[in-house]
Coordinates of C-alpha atoms in Angstrom, one line a residue:
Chain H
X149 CA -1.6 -14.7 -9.0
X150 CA 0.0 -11.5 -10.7
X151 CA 1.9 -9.4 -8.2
X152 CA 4.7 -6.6 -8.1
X153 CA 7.9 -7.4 -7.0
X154 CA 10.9 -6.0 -6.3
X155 CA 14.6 -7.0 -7.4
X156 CA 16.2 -6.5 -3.5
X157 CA 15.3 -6.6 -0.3
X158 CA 18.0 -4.1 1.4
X159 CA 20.3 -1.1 -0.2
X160 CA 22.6 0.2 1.5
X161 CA 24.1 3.9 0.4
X162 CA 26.3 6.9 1.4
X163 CA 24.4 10.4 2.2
X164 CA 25.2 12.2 -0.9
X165 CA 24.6 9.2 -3.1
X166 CA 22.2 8.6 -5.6
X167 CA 20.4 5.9 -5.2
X168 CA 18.1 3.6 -7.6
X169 CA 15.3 1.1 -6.3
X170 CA 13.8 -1.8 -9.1
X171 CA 10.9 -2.9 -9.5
X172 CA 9.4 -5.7 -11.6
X173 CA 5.9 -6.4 -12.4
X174 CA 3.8 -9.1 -14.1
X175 CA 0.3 -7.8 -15.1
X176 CA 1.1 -5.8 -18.9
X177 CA -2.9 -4.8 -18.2
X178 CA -1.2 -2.4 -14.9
X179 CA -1.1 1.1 -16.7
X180 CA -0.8 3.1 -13.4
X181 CA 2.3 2.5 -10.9
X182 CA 3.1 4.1 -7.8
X183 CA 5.9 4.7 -5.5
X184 CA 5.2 4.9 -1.6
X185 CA 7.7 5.3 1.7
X186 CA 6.9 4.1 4.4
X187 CA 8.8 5.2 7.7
X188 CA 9.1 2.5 10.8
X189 CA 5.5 3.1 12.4
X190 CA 3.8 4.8 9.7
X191 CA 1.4 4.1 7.4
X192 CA 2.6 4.5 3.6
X193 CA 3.2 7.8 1.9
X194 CA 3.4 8.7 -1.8
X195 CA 5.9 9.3 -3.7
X196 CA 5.4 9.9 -7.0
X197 CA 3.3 7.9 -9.5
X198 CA 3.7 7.2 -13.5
X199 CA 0.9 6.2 -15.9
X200 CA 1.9 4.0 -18.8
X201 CA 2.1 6.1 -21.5
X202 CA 4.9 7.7 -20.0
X203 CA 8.3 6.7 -19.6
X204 CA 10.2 8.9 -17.0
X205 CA 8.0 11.2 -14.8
X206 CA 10.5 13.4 -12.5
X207 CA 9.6 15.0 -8.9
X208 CA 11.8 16.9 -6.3
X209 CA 14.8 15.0 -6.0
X210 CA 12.4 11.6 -7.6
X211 CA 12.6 10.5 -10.8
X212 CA 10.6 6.8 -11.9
X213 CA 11.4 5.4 -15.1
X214 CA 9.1 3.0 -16.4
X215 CA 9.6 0.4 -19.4
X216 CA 6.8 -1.6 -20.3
X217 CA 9.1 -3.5 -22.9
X218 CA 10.5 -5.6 -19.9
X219 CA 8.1 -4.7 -17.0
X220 CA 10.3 -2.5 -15.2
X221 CA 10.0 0.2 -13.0
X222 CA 12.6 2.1 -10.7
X223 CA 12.8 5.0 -8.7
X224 CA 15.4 7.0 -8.7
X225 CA 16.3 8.8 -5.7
X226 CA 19.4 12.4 -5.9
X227 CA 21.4 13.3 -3.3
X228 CA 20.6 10.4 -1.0
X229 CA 19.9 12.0 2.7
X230 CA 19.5 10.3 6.1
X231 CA 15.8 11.2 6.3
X232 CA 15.2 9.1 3.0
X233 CA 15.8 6.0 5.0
X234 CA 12.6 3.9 4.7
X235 CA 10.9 1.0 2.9
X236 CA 10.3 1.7 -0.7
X237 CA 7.0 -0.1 -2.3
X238 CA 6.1 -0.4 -5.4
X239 CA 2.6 -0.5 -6.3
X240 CA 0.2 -1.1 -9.4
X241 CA -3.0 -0.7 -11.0
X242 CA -5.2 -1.1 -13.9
X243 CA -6.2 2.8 -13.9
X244 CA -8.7 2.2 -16.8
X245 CA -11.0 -0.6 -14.7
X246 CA -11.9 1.9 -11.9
X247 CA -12.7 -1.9 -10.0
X248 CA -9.0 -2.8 -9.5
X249 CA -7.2 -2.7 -6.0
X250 CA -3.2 -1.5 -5.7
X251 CA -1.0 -4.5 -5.8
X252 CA 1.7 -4.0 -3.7
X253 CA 5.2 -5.4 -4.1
X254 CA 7.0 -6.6 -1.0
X255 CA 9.5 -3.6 -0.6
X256 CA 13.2 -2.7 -0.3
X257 CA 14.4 -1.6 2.7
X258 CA 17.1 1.9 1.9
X259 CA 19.4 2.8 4.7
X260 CA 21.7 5.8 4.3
X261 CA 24.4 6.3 6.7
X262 CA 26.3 10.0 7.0
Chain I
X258 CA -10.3 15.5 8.8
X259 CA -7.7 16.0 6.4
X260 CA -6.6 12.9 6.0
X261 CA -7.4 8.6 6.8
X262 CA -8.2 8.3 9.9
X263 CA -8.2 4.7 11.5
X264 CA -9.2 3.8 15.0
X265 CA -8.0 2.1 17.2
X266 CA -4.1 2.6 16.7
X267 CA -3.6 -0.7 18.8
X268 CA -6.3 -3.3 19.5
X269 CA -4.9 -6.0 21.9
X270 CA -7.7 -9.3 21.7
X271 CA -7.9 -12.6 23.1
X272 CA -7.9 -15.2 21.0
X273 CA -11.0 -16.3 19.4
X274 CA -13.0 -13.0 20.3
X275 CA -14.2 -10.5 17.7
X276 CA -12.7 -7.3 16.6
X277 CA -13.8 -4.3 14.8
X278 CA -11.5 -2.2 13.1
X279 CA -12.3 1.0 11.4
X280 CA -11.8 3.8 8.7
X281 CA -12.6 7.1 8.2
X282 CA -11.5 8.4 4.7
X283 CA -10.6 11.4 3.4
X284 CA -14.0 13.3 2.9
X285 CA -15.6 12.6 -1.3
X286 CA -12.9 9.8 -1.7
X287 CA -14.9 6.9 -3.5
X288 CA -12.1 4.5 -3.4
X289 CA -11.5 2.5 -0.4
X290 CA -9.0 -0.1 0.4
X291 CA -7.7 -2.8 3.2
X292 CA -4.6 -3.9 3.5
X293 CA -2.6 -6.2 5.8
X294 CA 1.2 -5.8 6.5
X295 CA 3.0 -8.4 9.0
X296 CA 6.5 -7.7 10.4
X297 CA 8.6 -6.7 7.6
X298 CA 6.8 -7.8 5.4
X299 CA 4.8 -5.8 2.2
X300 CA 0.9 -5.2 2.0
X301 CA -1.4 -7.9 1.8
X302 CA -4.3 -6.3 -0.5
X303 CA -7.6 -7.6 1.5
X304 CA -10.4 -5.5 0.1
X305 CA -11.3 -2.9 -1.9
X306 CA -14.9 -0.6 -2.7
X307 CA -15.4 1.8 -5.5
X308 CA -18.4 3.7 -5.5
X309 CA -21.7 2.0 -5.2
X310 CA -20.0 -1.0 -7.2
X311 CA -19.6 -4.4 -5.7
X312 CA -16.7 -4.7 -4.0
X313 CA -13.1 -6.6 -4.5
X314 CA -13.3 -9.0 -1.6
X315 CA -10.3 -11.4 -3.6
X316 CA -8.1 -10.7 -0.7
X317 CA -10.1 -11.5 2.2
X318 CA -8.0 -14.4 3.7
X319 CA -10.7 -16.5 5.1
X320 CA -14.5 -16.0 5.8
X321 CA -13.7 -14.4 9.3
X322 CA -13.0 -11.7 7.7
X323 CA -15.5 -9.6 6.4
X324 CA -15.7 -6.1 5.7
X325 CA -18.7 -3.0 5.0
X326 CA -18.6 0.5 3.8
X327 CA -21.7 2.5 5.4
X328 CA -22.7 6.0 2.7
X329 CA -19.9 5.1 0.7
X330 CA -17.6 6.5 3.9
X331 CA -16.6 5.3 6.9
X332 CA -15.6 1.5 6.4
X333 CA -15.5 -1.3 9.4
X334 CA -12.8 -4.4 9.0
X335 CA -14.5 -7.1 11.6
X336 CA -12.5 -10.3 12.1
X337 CA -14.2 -13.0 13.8
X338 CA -12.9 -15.5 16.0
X339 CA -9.3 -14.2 16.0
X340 CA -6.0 -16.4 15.9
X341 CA -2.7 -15.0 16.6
X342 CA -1.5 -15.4 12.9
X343 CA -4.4 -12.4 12.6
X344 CA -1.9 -10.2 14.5
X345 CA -0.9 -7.4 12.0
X346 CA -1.5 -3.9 11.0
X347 CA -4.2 -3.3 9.0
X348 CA -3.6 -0.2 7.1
X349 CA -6.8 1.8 4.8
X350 CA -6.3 3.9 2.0
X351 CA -8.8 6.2 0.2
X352 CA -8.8 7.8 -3.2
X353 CA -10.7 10.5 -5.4
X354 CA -11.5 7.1 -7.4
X355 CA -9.6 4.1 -8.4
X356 CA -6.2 4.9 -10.9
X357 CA -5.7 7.8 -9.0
X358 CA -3.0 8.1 -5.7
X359 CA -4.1 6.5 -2.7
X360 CA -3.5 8.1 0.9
X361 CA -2.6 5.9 3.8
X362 CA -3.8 5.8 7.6
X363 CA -1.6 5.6 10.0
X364 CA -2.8 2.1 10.9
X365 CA -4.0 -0.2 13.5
X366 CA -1.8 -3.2 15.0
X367 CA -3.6 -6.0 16.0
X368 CA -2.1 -8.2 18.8
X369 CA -3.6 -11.5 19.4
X370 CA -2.8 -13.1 22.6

């Protein structure tokens, strides 16, 4: 079936860094995408979301861009810090059929070292 | 509560016994979702309710799984007959309504020995 996936597995990065986290998905129905972290132990915890009729949607330190052209998605992350080290999901949805679950990709796993 | 609540944070069962796990969402959330995340691995959608409509059951991975939603709030995973490649943790999420951002529990692991 469809799913959301995501281009690497690991990224490593220096504290300070910016740092930029892909994301490809299949459905062109999805018109609602979110970004969760999830922490060793914890449940997921959101990020920052983007509907499709936008293209860049910015947040403290976040910014996703989305292009529907090619099915991308990343999340862009300023100023890299140590407590930013986590597993990064992307997730998708078809906002306008309230019946539709979040599709989860597999994740990407950001370690930041001082 | 102010957020998901999920009970029991760790369930250890023997093989072949049945488990219930449950879900307590945040309070007028009509969404409702199951998910399933082995080791280092991403979330396995299992099942999702929206309102009074019938619900997504497309990711139930076998017909020992099964899953209810009592007054459109608290919801109860049972799996029957438990194997070991059932250990996980099985993570609910609620929201205002589907589209919208969905809020994690913390999770239950699931050992299966």
């Amino acid at each position: 079936g469809e799913s959301v996936g995501l281009h690497l597995p690991t990224l490593s990065v220096q504290e300070g860094d910016n740092s930029i986290i892909n994301c490809a998905y299949s459905n062109s129905a999805s018109d609602y995408f979110i970004w969760y972290k999830q922490e060793s132990g914890k449940g997921p915890q959101f990020i920052i979301d983007i509907r499709s009729n936008m293209d860049k949607r910015q947040g403290q330190r976040v910014t996703v861009l989305l292009n529907k052209t090619v099915k991308h998605l990343s999340l862009q992350i300023a100023a890299t810090q140590p407590g930013d080290s986590a597993v990064y999901f992307c997730a998708e949805n078809m906002a306008n059929q309230a019946g539709t679950a979040l599709i989860f990709g597999k994740g990407t796993t950001l370690s930041v070292s001082s | 509560g102010a957020g998901v609540s999920q009970s029991p944070s760790n369930k250890v069962t023997e093989k072949g016994k049945d488990v219930e796990l449950r879900c307590d969402p945040i309070s007028g959330h009509t969404a409702l979702y199951w998910y399933r995340q082995s080791l280092g691995q991403g979330l396995e959608f299992l099942i999702y309710f929206q309102g009074n409509s019938a619900p997504d059951k497309s990711g139930l991975p076998s017909d020992r799984f099964s899953a209810e939603r009592t007054g459109g709030s608290v919801s109860t995973l049972t799996i029957q007959r438990t194997q070991q490649e059932d250990s996980a943790v099985y993570l609910c999420a609620s929201s205002s309504r589907g589209g919208t951002e969905a809020f994690f529990g913390q999770g239950t692991r699931l050992t299966v020995v």
